[in-house]
PDB file of C-alpha atoms in Angstrom:
ATOM      1  CA  MET O   4    -184.101  36.884-192.695  1.00 56.00           C
ATOM      2  CA  SER O   5    -181.615  38.527-195.049  1.00 81.00           C
ATOM      3  CA  THR O   6    -178.176  39.622-194.092  1.00 90.00           C
ATOM      4  CA  ARG O   7    -177.780  43.385-193.596  1.00 93.00           C
ATOM      5  CA  ARG O   8    -174.530  45.141-194.459  1.00 95.00           C
ATOM      6  CA  VAL O   9    -173.565  47.839-191.926  1.00 95.00           C
ATOM      7  CA  CYS O  10    -170.969  50.512-192.471  1.00 95.00           C
ATOM      8  CA  PHE O  11    -170.120  53.172-189.913  1.00 94.00           C
ATOM      9  CA  ARG O  12    -167.795  56.046-189.290  1.00 95.00           C
ATOM     10  CA  LEU O  13    -165.856  57.083-186.184  1.00 94.00           C
ATOM     11  CA  GLN O  14    -162.970  59.506-185.613  1.00 95.00           C
ATOM     12  CA  VAL O  15    -159.957  58.287-183.706  1.00 97.00           C
ATOM     13  CA  LYS O  16    -158.161  61.056-181.795  1.00 97.00           C
ATOM     14  CA  PRO O  17    -154.878  61.857-183.672  1.00 95.00           C
ATOM     15  CA  GLY O  18    -152.643  61.310-180.665  1.00 97.00           C
ATOM     16  CA  LEU O  19    -154.088  57.819-180.062  1.00 98.00           C
ATOM     17  CA  ILE O  20    -153.923  56.348-183.535  1.00 98.00           C
ATOM     18  CA  GLU O  21    -150.962  54.224-183.034  1.00 97.00           C
ATOM     19  CA  GLU O  22    -152.248  52.817-179.696  1.00 97.00           C
ATOM     20  CA  TYR O  23    -155.614  52.148-181.369  1.00 97.00           C
ATOM     21  CA  ILE O  24    -153.811  50.111-184.111  1.00 98.00           C
ATOM     22  CA  ARG O  25    -151.794  48.350-181.446  1.00 97.00           C
ATOM     23  CA  ARG O  26    -154.944  47.350-179.444  1.00 96.00           C
ATOM     24  CA  HIS O  27    -156.608  46.009-182.567  1.00 97.00           C
ATOM     25  CA  ALA O  28    -153.639  43.873-183.619  1.00 97.00           C
ATOM     26  CA  ALA O  29    -154.558  41.326-180.995  1.00 94.00           C
ATOM     27  CA  VAL O  30    -158.095  41.762-179.775  1.00 97.00           C
ATOM     28  CA  TRP O  31    -158.989  39.784-176.714  1.00 97.00           C
ATOM     29  CA  PRO O  32    -160.106  36.232-177.744  1.00 97.00           C
ATOM     30  CA  GLU O  33    -163.126  36.481-175.519  1.00 98.00           C
ATOM     31  CA  MET O  34    -164.177  39.678-177.382  1.00 97.00           C
ATOM     32  CA  LEU O  35    -163.684  38.053-180.802  1.00 97.00           C
ATOM     33  CA  GLN O  36    -165.839  35.152-179.816  1.00 98.00           C
ATOM     34  CA  ALA O  37    -168.573  37.418-178.307  1.00 97.00           C
ATOM     35  CA  LEU O  38    -168.709  39.383-181.589  1.00 97.00           C
ATOM     36  CA  LYS O  39    -169.068  36.304-183.640  1.00 97.00           C
ATOM     37  CA  SER O  40    -171.647  34.593-181.474  1.00 97.00           C
ATOM     38  CA  SER O  41    -173.611  37.889-181.149  1.00 96.00           C
ATOM     39  CA  GLY O  42    -174.052  38.086-185.019  1.00 96.00           C
ATOM     40  CA  TRP O  43    -171.277  40.515-185.966  1.00 96.00           C
ATOM     41  CA  ASN O  44    -170.024  38.746-189.124  1.00 96.00           C
ATOM     42  CA  ASN O  45    -167.368  39.681-191.725  1.00 96.00           C
ATOM     43  CA  TYR O  46    -166.362  42.569-189.414  1.00 97.00           C
ATOM     44  CA  SER O  47    -163.515  44.851-190.603  1.00 97.00           C
ATOM     45  CA  LEU O  48    -162.078  48.263-189.581  1.00 97.00           C
ATOM     46  CA  PHE O  49    -160.281  50.568-191.926  1.00 98.00           C
ATOM     47  CA  LEU O  50    -158.228  53.484-190.574  1.00 98.00           C
ATOM     48  CA  ARG O  51    -156.959  56.444-192.449  1.00 97.00           C
ATOM     49  CA  ALA O  52    -153.781  58.229-191.341  1.00 97.00           C
ATOM     50  CA  ASP O  53    -155.700  61.149-189.879  1.00 97.00           C
ATOM     51  CA  GLY O  54    -157.874  58.886-187.677  1.00 97.00           C
ATOM     52  CA  LEU O  55    -160.929  58.502-189.903  1.00 97.00           C
ATOM     53  CA  LEU O  56    -162.167  55.047-189.028  1.00 96.00           C
ATOM     54  CA  ILE O  57    -164.626  53.114-191.266  1.00 97.00           C
ATOM     55  CA  GLY O  58    -166.133  49.903-189.988  1.00 96.00           C
ATOM     56  CA  TYR O  59    -168.007  47.320-191.830  1.00 97.00           C
ATOM     57  CA  PHE O  60    -169.893  44.215-190.728  1.00 97.00           C
ATOM     58  CA  GLU O  61    -172.807  41.949-191.712  1.00 97.00           C
ATOM     59  CA  THR O  62    -175.666  40.900-189.402  1.00 97.00           C
ATOM     60  CA  ASP O  63    -179.093  39.565-189.637  1.00 95.00           C
ATOM     61  CA  ASN O  64    -180.464  42.180-187.217  1.00 94.00           C
ATOM     62  CA  LEU O  65    -178.517  45.124-186.002  1.00 93.00           C
ATOM     63  CA  PRO O  66    -180.452  45.989-182.843  1.00 93.00           C
ATOM     64  CA  GLU O  67    -180.440  42.318-181.788  1.00 95.00           C
ATOM     65  CA  ALA O  68    -176.705  42.021-182.503  1.00 95.00           C
ATOM     66  CA  GLN O  69    -175.979  45.232-180.483  1.00 93.00           C
ATOM     67  CA  ALA O  70    -178.257  43.964-177.645  1.00 95.00           C
ATOM     68  CA  ARG O  71    -176.531  40.585-177.578  1.00 96.00           C
ATOM     69  CA  MET O  72    -173.128  42.272-177.315  1.00 95.00           C
ATOM     70  CA  ALA O  73    -174.348  44.757-174.659  1.00 94.00           C
ATOM     71  CA  ALA O  74    -175.371  41.682-172.540  1.00 96.00           C
ATOM     72  CA  THR O  75    -171.757  40.371-172.391  1.00 96.00           C
ATOM     73  CA  ASP O  76    -169.296  41.296-169.709  1.00 96.00           C
ATOM     74  CA  VAL O  77    -166.381  41.435-172.131  1.00 97.00           C
ATOM     75  CA  ASN O  78    -168.143  44.001-174.285  1.00 95.00           C
ATOM     76  CA  ALA O  79    -168.624  46.374-171.314  1.00 93.00           C
ATOM     77  CA  ARG O  80    -164.879  46.075-170.512  1.00 95.00           C
ATOM     78  CA  TRP O  81    -163.859  46.632-174.100  1.00 95.00           C
ATOM     79  CA  GLN O  82    -166.146  49.601-174.752  1.00 92.00           C
ATOM     80  CA  THR O  83    -164.874  51.169-171.487  1.00 90.00           C
ATOM     81  CA  GLU O  84    -161.352  50.826-172.813  1.00 92.00           C
ATOM     82  CA  MET O  85    -162.111  51.968-176.324  1.00 91.00           C
ATOM     83  CA  SER O  86    -164.342  54.936-175.574  1.00 88.00           C
ATOM     84  CA  GLY O  87    -161.489  57.338-174.853  1.00 92.00           C
ATOM     85  CA  PHE O  88    -160.031  56.805-178.384  1.00 95.00           C
ATOM     86  CA  PHE O  89    -162.769  58.627-180.191  1.00 93.00           C
ATOM     87  CA  GLU O  90    -163.693  62.313-180.875  1.00 93.00           C
ATOM     88  CA  ASP O  91    -167.381  63.471-180.797  1.00 83.00           C
ATOM     89  CA  LEU O  92    -168.690  60.081-179.657  1.00 82.00           C
ATOM     90  CA  ASP O  93    -172.320  59.966-178.497  1.00 77.00           C
ATOM     91  CA  GLY O  94    -172.461  56.788-176.398  1.00 77.00           C
ATOM     92  CA  ALA O  95    -170.406  53.686-176.548  1.00 78.00           C
ATOM     93  CA  PRO O  96    -168.332  53.047-179.704  1.00 84.00           C
ATOM     94  CA  ASP O  97    -170.423  50.009-180.778  1.00 82.00           C
ATOM     95  CA  THR O  98    -173.669  52.015-180.623  1.00 83.00           C
ATOM     96  CA  GLY O  99    -172.578  55.682-180.954  1.00 80.00           C
ATOM     97  CA  PHE O 100    -171.162  55.395-184.402  1.00 87.00           C
ATOM     98  CA  LEU O 101    -172.471  57.295-187.425  1.00 87.00           C
ATOM     99  CA  GLN O 102    -173.971  54.701-189.646  1.00 90.00           C
ATOM    100  CA  LEU O 103    -173.518  55.197-193.428  1.00 92.00           C
ATOM    101  CA  THR O 104    -176.183  54.544-196.020  1.00 93.00           C
ATOM    102  CA  GLU O 105    -175.334  51.910-198.669  1.00 92.00           C
ATOM    103  CA  VAL O 106    -175.906  53.329-202.187  1.00 95.00           C
ATOM    104  CA  PHE O 107    -174.294  50.626-204.349  1.00 94.00           C
ATOM    105  CA  ASN O 108    -173.595  46.885-204.050  1.00 91.00           C
ATOM    106  CA  LEU O 109    -172.187  45.011-207.077  1.00 94.00           C
ATOM    107  CA  GLU O 110    -173.695  41.625-206.174  1.00 90.00           C
ATOM    108  CA  ASP O 111    -177.098  43.095-205.553  1.00 89.00           C
ATOM    109  CA  GLN O 112    -177.114  44.928-208.932  1.00 93.00           C
ATOM    110  CA  LEU O 113    -175.801  41.963-210.826  1.00 95.00           C
ATOM    111  CA  ALA O 114    -178.605  39.808-209.312  1.00 90.00           C
ATOM    112  CA  ALA O 115    -181.265  42.372-210.117  1.00 91.00           C
ATOM    113  CA  ALA O 116    -179.939  42.652-213.805  1.00 92.00           C
ATOM    114  CA  ALA O 117    -179.898  38.947-214.113  1.00 89.00           C
ATOM    115  CA  ALA O 118    -183.445  38.581-212.785  1.00 86.00           C
ATOM    116  CA  ALA O 119    -184.693  41.328-215.161  1.00 86.00           C
ATOM    117  CA  LEU O 120    -183.005  39.653-218.103  1.00 81.00           C
ATOM    118  CA  THR O 121    -184.539  36.329-217.181  1.00 80.00           C
ATOM    119  CA  GLN O 122    -187.960  37.976-216.812  1.00 77.00           C
ATOM    120  CA  THR O 123    -187.565  39.610-220.167  1.00 72.00           C
ATOM    121  CA  HIS O 124    -186.638  36.380-221.882  1.00 68.00           C
ATOM    122  CA  SER O 125    -189.419  34.447-220.276  1.00 72.00           C
ATOM    123  CA  LYS O 126    -192.010  37.066-221.499  1.00 71.00           C
ATOM    124  CA  GLY O 127    -190.706  36.843-224.938  1.00 62.00           C
ATOM    125  CA  ASP O 128    -191.175  33.063-225.179  1.00 59.00           C
TER     126      ASP O 128
END
């Protein structure tokens, strides 16, 4: 199965931005391990000054990774603590985010161009 890149958007409430940053400066070790063992890889969060939050991670299967996290006690505690930080959230933060559509990836396009070039050269021989 191929790795899927997932990018999402949430909006942190303006008055809670500093606290959100503080909470993420030292995420609970149990939560970090649960994310990793559940298949949330290369996970990053990016926060703009107005509270726009962009998250990115890679996983083999998004629904399975979310289900594995949902089955952990630490995730239930973390999501309860984090849910009050966001505006217009439909569900828990780890499932209620707005997923963005990937429209460009450098490595994918380089690989496709190299494959096309190889195919062109092999037909010409």
